[in-house]
XYZ file of N, CA and C in Angstrom:
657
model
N -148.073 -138.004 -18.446
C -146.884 -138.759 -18.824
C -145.959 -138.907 -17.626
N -145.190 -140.074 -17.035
C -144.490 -140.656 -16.224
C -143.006 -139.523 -16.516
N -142.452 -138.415 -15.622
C -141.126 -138.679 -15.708
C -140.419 -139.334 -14.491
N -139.930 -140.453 -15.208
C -138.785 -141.363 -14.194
C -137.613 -140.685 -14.370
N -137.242 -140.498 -13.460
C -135.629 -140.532 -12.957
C -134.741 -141.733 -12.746
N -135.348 -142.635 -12.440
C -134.392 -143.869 -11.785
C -135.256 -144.784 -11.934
N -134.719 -145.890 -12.505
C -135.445 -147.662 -12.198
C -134.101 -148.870 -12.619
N -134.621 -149.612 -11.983
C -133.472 -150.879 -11.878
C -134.350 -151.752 -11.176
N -134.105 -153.106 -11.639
C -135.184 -154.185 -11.166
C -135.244 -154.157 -9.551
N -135.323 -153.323 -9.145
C -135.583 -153.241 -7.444
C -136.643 -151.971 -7.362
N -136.471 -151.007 -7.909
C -137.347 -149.919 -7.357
C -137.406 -148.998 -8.776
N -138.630 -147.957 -8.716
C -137.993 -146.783 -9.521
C -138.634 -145.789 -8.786
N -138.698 -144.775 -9.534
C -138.685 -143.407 -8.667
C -139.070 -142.567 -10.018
N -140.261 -141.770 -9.856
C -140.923 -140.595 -10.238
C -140.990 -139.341 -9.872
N -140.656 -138.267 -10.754
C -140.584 -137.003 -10.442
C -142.704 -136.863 -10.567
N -143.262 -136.803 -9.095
C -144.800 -136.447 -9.350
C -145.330 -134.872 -9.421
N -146.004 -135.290 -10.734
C -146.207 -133.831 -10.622
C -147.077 -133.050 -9.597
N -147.542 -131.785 -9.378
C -148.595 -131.337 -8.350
C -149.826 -131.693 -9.128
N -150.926 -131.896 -7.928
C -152.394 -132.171 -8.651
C -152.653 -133.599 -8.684
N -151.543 -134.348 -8.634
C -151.931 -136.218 -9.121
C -151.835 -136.847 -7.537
N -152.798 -137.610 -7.012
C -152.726 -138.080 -5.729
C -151.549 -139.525 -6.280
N -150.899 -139.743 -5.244
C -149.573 -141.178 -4.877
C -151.071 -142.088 -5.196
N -152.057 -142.122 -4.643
C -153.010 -143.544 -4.548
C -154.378 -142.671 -4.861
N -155.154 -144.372 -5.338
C -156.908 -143.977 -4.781
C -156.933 -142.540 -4.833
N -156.622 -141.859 -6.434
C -157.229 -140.731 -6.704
C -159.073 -141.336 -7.023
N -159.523 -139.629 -7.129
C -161.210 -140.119 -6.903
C -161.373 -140.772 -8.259
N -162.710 -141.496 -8.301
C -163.348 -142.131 -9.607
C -162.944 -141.285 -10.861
N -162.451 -142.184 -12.101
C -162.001 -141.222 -13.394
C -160.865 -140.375 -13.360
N -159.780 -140.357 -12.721
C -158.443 -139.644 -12.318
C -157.692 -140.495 -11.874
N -156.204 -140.239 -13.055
C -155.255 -141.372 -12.684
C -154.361 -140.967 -11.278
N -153.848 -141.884 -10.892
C -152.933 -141.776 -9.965
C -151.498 -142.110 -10.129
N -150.600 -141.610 -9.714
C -149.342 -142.092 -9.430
C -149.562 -143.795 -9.876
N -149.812 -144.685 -9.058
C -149.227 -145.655 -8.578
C -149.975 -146.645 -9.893
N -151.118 -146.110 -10.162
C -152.216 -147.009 -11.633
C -151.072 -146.705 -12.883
N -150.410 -145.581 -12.322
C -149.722 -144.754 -13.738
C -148.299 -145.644 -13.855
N -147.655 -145.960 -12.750
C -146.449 -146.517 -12.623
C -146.968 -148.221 -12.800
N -148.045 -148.676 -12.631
C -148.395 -150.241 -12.594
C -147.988 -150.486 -14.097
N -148.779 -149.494 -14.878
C -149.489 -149.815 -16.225
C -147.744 -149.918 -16.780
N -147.664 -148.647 -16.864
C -146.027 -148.351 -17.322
C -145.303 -149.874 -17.124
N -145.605 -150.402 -15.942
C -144.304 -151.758 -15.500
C -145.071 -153.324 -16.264
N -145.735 -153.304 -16.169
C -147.036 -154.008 -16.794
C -147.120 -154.193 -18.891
N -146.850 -152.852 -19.020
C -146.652 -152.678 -20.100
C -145.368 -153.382 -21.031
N -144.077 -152.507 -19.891
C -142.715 -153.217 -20.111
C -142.311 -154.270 -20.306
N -142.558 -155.069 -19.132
C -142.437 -156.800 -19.362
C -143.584 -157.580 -19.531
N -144.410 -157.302 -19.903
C -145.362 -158.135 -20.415
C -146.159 -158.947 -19.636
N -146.186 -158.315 -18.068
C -146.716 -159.107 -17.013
C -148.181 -158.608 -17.150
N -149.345 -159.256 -16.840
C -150.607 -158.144 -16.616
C -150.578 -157.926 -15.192
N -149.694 -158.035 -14.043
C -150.496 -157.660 -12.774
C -148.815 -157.592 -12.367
N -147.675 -156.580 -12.131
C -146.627 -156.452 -11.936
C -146.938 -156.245 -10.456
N -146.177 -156.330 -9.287
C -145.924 -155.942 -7.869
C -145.412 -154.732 -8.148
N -145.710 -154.145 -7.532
C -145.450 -152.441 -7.044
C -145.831 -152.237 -5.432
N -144.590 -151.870 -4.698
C -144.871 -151.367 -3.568
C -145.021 -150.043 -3.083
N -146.019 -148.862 -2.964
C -145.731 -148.319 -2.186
C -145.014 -147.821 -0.892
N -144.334 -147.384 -0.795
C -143.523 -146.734 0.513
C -143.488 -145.836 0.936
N -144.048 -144.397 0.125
C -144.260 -143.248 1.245
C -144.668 -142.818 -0.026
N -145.566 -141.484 0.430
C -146.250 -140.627 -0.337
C -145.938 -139.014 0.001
N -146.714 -138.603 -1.103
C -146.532 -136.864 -1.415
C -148.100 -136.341 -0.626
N -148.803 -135.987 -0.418
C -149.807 -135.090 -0.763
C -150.301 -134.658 -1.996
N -151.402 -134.990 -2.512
C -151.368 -134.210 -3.871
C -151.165 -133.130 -4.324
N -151.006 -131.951 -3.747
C -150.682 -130.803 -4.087
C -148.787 -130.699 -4.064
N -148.862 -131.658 -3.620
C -147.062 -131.578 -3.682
C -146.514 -132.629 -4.744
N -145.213 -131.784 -5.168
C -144.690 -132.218 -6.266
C -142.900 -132.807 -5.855
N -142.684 -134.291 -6.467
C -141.054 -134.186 -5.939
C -141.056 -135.937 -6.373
N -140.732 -136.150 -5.771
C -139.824 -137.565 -6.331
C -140.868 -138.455 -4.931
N -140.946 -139.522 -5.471
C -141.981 -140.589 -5.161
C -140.902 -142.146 -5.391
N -140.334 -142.939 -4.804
C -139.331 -144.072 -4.986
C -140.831 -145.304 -4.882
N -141.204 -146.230 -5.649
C -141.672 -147.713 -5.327
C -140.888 -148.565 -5.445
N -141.211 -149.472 -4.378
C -140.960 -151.024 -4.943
C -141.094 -151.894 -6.080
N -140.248 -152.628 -6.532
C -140.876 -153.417 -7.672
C -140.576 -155.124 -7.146
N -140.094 -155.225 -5.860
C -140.270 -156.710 -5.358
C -140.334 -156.036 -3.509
N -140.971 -157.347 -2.984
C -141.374 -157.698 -2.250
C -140.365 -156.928 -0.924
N -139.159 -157.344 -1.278
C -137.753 -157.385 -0.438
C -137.487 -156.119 -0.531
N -137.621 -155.186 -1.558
C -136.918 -153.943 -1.626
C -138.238 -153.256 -1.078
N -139.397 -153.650 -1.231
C -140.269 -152.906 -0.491
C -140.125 -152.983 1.539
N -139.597 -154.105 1.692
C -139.339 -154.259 3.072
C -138.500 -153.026 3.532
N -137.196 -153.048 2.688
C -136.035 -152.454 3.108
C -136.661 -150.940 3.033
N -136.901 -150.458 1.881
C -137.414 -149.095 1.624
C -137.987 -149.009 2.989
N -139.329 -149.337 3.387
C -140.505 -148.625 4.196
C -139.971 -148.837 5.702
N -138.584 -150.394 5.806
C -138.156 -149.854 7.126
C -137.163 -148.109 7.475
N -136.915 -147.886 5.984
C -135.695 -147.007 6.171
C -136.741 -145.592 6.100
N -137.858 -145.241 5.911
C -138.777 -144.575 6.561
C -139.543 -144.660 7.313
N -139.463 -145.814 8.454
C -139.851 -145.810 9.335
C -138.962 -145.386 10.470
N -137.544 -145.642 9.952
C -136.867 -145.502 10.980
C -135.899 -144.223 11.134
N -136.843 -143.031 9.710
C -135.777 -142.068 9.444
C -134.577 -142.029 8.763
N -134.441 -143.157 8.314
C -133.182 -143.367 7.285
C -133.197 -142.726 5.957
N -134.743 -142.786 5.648
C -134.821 -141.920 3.990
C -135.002 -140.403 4.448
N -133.686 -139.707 4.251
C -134.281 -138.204 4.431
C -134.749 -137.498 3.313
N -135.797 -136.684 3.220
C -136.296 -136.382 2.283
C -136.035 -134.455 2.407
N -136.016 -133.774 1.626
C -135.414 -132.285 1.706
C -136.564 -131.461 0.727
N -136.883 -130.434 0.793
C -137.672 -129.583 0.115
C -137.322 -128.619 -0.006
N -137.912 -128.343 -1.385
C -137.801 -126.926 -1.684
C -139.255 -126.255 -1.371
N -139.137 -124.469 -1.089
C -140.190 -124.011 -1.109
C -140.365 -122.779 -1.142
N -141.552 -122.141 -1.906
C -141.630 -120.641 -1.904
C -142.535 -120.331 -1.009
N -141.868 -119.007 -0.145
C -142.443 -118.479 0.990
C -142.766 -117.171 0.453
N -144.045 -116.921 1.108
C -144.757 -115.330 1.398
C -143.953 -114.671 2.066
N -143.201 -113.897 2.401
C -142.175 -112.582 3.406
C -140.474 -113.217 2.998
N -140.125 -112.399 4.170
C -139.015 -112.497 4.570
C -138.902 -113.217 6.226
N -137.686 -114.252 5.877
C -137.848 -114.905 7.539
C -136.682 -113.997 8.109
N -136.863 -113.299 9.634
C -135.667 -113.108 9.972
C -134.786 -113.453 10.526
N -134.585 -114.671 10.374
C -133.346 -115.627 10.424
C -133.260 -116.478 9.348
N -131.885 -116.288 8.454
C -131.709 -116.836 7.349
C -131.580 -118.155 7.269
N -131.731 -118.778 8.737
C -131.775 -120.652 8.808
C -131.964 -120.756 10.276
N -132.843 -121.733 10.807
C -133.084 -122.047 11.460
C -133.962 -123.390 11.930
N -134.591 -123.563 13.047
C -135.419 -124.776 13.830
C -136.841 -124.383 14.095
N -137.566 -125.139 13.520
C -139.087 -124.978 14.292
C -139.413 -126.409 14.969
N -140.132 -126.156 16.247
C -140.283 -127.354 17.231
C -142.237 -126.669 17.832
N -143.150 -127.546 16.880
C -143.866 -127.373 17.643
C -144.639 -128.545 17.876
N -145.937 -128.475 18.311
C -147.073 -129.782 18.452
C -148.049 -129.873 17.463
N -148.419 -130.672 16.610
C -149.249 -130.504 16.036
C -150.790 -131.539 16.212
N -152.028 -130.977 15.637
C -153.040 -131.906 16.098
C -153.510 -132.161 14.743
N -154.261 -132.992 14.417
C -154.769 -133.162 13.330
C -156.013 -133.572 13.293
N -156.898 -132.676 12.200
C -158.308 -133.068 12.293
C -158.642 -133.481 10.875
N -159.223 -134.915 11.130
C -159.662 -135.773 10.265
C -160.737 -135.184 9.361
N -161.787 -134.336 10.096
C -163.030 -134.399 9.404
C -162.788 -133.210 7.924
N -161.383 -132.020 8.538
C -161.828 -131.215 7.265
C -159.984 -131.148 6.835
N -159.349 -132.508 6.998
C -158.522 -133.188 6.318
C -157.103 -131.519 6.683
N -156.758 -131.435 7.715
C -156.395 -130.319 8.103
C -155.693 -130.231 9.673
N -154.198 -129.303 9.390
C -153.832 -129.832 11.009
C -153.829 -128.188 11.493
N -153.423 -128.511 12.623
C -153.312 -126.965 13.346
C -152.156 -126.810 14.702
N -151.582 -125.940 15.060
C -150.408 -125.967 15.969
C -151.470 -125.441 17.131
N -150.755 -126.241 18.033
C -151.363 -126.555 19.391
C -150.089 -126.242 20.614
N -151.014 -126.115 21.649
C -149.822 -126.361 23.527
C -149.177 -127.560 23.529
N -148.135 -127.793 23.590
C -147.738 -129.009 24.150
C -148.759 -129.520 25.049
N -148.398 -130.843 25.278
C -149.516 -131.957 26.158
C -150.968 -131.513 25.524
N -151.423 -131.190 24.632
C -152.516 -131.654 23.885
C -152.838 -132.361 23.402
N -154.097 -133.442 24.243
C -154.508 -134.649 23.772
C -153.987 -135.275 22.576
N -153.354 -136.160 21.611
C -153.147 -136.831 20.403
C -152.274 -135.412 19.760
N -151.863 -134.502 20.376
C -150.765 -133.981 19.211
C -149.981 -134.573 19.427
N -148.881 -133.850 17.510
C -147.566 -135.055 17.558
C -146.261 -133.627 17.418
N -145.345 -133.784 18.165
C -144.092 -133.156 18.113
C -143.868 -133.025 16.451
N -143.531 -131.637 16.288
C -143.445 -131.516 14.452
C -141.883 -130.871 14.760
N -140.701 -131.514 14.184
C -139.552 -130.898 13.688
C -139.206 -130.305 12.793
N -138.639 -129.208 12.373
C -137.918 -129.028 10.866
C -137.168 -128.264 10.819
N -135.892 -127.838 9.952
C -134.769 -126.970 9.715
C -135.155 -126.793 8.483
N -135.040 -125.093 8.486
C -135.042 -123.958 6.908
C -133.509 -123.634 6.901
N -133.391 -123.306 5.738
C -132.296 -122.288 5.181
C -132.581 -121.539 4.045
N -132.796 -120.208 4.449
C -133.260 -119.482 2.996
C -131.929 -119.187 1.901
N -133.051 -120.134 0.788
C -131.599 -119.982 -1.003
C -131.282 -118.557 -1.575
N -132.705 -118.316 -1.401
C -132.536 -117.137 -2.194
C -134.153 -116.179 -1.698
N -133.842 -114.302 -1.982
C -134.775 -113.530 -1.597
C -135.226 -113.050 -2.984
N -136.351 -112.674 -3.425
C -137.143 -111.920 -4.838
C -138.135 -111.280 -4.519
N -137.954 -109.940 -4.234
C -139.346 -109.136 -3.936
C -140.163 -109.410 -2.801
N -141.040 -110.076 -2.243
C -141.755 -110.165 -1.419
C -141.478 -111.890 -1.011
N -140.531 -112.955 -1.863
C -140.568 -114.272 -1.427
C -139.200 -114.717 -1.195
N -139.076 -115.554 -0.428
C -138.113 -116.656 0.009
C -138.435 -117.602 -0.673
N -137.336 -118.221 -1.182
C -136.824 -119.887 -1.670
C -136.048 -120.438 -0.425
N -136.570 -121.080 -0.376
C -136.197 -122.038 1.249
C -135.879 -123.805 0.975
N -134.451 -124.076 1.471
C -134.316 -125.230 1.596
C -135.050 -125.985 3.096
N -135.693 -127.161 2.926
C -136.550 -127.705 4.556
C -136.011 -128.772 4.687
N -135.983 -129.383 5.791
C -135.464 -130.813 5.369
C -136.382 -130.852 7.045
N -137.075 -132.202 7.194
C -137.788 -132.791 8.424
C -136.804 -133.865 8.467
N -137.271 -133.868 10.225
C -136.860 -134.622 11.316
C -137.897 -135.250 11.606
N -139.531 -135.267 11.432
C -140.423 -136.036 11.655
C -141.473 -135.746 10.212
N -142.388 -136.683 10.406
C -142.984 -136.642 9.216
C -144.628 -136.669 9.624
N -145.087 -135.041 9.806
C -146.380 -134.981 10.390
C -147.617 -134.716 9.469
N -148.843 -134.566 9.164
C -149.512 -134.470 8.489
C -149.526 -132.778 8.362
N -149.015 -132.460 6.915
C -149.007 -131.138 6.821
C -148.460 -130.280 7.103
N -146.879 -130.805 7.820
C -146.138 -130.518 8.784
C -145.553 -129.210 8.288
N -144.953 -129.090 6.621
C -144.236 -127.845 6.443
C -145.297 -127.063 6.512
N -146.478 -126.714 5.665
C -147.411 -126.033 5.442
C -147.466 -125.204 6.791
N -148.111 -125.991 7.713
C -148.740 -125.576 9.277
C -147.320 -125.235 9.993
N -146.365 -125.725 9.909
C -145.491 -124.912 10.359
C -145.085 -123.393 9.907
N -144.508 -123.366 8.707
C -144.565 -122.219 8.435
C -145.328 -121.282 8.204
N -146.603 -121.525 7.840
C -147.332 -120.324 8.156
C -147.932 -120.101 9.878
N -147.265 -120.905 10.580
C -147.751 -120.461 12.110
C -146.708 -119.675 12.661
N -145.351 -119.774 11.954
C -144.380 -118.841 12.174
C -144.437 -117.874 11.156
N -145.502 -117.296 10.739
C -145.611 -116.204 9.581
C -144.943 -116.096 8.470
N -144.460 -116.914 7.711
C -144.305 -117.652 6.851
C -144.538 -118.639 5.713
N -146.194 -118.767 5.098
C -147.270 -118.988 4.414
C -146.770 -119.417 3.376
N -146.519 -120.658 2.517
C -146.216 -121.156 1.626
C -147.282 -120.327 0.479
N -146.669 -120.179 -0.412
C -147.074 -119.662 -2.111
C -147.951 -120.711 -2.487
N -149.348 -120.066 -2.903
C -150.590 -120.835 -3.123
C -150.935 -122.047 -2.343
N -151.230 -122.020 -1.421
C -151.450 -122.491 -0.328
C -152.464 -122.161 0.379
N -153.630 -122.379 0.046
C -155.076 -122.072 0.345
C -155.463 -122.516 1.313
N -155.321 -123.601 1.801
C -155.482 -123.933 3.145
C -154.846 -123.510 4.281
N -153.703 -122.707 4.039
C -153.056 -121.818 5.458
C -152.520 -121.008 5.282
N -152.645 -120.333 3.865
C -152.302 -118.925 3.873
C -153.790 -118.576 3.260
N -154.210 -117.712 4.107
C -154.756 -116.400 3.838
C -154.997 -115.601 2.747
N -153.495 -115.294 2.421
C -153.252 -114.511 1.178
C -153.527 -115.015 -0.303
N -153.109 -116.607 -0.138
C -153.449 -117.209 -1.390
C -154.481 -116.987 -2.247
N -154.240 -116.842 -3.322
C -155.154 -116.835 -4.539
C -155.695 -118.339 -5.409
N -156.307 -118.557 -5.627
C -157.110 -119.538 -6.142
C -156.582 -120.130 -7.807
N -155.590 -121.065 -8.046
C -154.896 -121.670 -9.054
C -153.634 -121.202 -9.020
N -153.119 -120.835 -8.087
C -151.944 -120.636 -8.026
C -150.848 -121.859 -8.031
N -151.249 -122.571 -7.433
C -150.951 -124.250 -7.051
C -149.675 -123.703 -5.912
N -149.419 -124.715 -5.450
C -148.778 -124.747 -4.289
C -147.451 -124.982 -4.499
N -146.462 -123.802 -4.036
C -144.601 -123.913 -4.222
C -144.210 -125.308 -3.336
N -144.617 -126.172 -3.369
C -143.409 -126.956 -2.426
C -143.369 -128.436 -3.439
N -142.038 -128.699 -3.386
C -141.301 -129.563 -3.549
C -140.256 -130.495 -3.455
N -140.645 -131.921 -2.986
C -139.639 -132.941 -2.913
C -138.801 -132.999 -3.680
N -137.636 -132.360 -3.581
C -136.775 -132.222 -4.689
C -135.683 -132.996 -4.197
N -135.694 -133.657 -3.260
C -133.768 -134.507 -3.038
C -134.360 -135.234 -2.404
N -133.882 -136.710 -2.498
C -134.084 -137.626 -1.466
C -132.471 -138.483 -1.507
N -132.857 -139.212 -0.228
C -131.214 -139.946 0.419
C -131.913 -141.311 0.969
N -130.642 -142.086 0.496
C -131.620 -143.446 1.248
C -130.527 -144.645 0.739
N -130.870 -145.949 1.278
C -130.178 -146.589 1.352
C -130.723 -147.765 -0.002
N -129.271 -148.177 -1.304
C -130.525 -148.553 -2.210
C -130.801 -150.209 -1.691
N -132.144 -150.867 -1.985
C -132.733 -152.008 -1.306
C -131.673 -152.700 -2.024
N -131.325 -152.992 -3.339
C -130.505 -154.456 -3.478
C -129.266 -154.157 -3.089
N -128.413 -153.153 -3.269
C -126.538 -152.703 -3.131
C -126.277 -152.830 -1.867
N -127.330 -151.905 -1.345
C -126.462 -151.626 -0.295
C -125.805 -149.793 0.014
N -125.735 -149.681 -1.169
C -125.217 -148.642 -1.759
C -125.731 -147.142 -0.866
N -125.551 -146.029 -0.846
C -126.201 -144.668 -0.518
C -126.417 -144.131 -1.839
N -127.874 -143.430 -1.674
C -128.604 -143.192 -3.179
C -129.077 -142.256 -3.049
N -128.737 -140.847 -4.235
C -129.368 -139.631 -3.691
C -130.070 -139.195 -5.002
N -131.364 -139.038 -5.092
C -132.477 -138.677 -6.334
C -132.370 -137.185 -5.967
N -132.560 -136.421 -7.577
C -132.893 -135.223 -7.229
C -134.167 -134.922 -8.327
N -134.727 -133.852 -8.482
C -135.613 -133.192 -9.408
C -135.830 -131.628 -9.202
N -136.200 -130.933 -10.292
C -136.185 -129.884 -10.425
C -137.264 -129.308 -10.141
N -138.074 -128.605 -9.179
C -139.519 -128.076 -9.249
C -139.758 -127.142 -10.173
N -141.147 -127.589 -10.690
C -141.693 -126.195 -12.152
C -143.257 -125.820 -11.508
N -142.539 -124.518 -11.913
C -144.286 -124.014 -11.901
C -144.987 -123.619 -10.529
N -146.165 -122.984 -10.299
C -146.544 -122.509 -8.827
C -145.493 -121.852 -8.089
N -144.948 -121.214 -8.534
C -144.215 -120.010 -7.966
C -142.745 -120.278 -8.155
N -142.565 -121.148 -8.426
C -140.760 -121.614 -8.594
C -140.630 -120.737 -9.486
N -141.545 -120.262 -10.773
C -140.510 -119.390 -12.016
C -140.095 -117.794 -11.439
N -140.632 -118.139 -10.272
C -140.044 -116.528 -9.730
C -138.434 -116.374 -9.894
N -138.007 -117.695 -9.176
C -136.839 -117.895 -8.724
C -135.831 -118.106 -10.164
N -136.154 -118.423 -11.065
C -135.438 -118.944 -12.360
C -135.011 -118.085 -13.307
């Protein structure tokens, strides 16, 4: 089931859950975007509605997803993440304690296609890309951090591989923590976004609540 947060004949915006790919999930598994067509399709009585994509989640990540629903607002949207204008902020549950209650990570990252996976690298390494980001830890519970993130660049995998290369391993997170256990699902979430709205003009700030995969620690 679709929860929307926001729609107005320019765009709407979905809280996605973890597990559902933004696109071209595999054969027999819906996606985000089939899920939001049908929904718009349904509404006004069009059979083939425009929907633009403009940026995506990862499937294991959960948070707010904004489309297009014309042509023009899809322009405006995907320039204002191209150019860093949509900041996007996360929440996330961490394995330890960081010892600094906020801070900067600046590293390089490389990315390998074949087993869909990045890794922190030397500077001047062939095709890596500069990875930015600022933490602030919300709150401490036993062995985890709740961490606010917010990026400065937008790298493949960027929080994940960052923080667990600074010892710091996102909660169920099988691909770079270690520790992870198997159905745990993964703590991170797009929970705030900022952006400029395509028809107003206006400044527009979405939020959502993350559930589940380690957030009920925190609750």
């Amino acid at each position: 089931m679709l929860n929307i947060i926001y729609e107005d004949d320019d765009m709407i915006a979905c809280c996605k859950p973890a597990g559902i790919a933004v696109q071209s999930a595999s054969f027999g598994k819906k996606d985000l975007e089939s899920m939001v067509r049908t929904y718009i399709a349904e509404k006004s009585g069009k059979p083939n509605p425009y929907l633009g994509v403009v940026h995506r989640l990862d499937q294991p990540v959960q948070g707010i997803v904004v489309m297009a629903k014309t042509k023009k607002a899809a322009a405006s949207l995907s320039a204002q993440v191209q150019d860093g204008g949509m900041e996007k902020e996360y929440l996330a549950v961490i394995c330890g304690k960081a010892g600094k209650k906020e801070g900067e990570l600046v590293d390089f990252l490389l990315k390998d296609g074949k087993s869909n996976s990045s890794k922190k690298v030397a500077e001047g390494t062939r095709e890596a890309k500069k990875a930015v980001l600022s933490y602030r830890v919300v709150a401490e519970k036993e062995a985890y951090s709740l961490m606010r993130i917010k990026l400065q660049t937008g790298r493949h995998h960027q929080i994940r591989v960052q923080m667990a290369s600074a010892g710091l391993p996102l909660y169920g997170d099988t691909k770079y923590n270690p520790g992870a256990q198997k159905g745990q699902g993964l703590a991170l979430c797009a929970d705030h976004l900022t952006f400029v709205h395509p028809g107003s003009g206006e400044k527009t700030e979405l939020s959502c609540r993350p559930v589940g995969n380690g957030f009920e620690i925190f609750t």
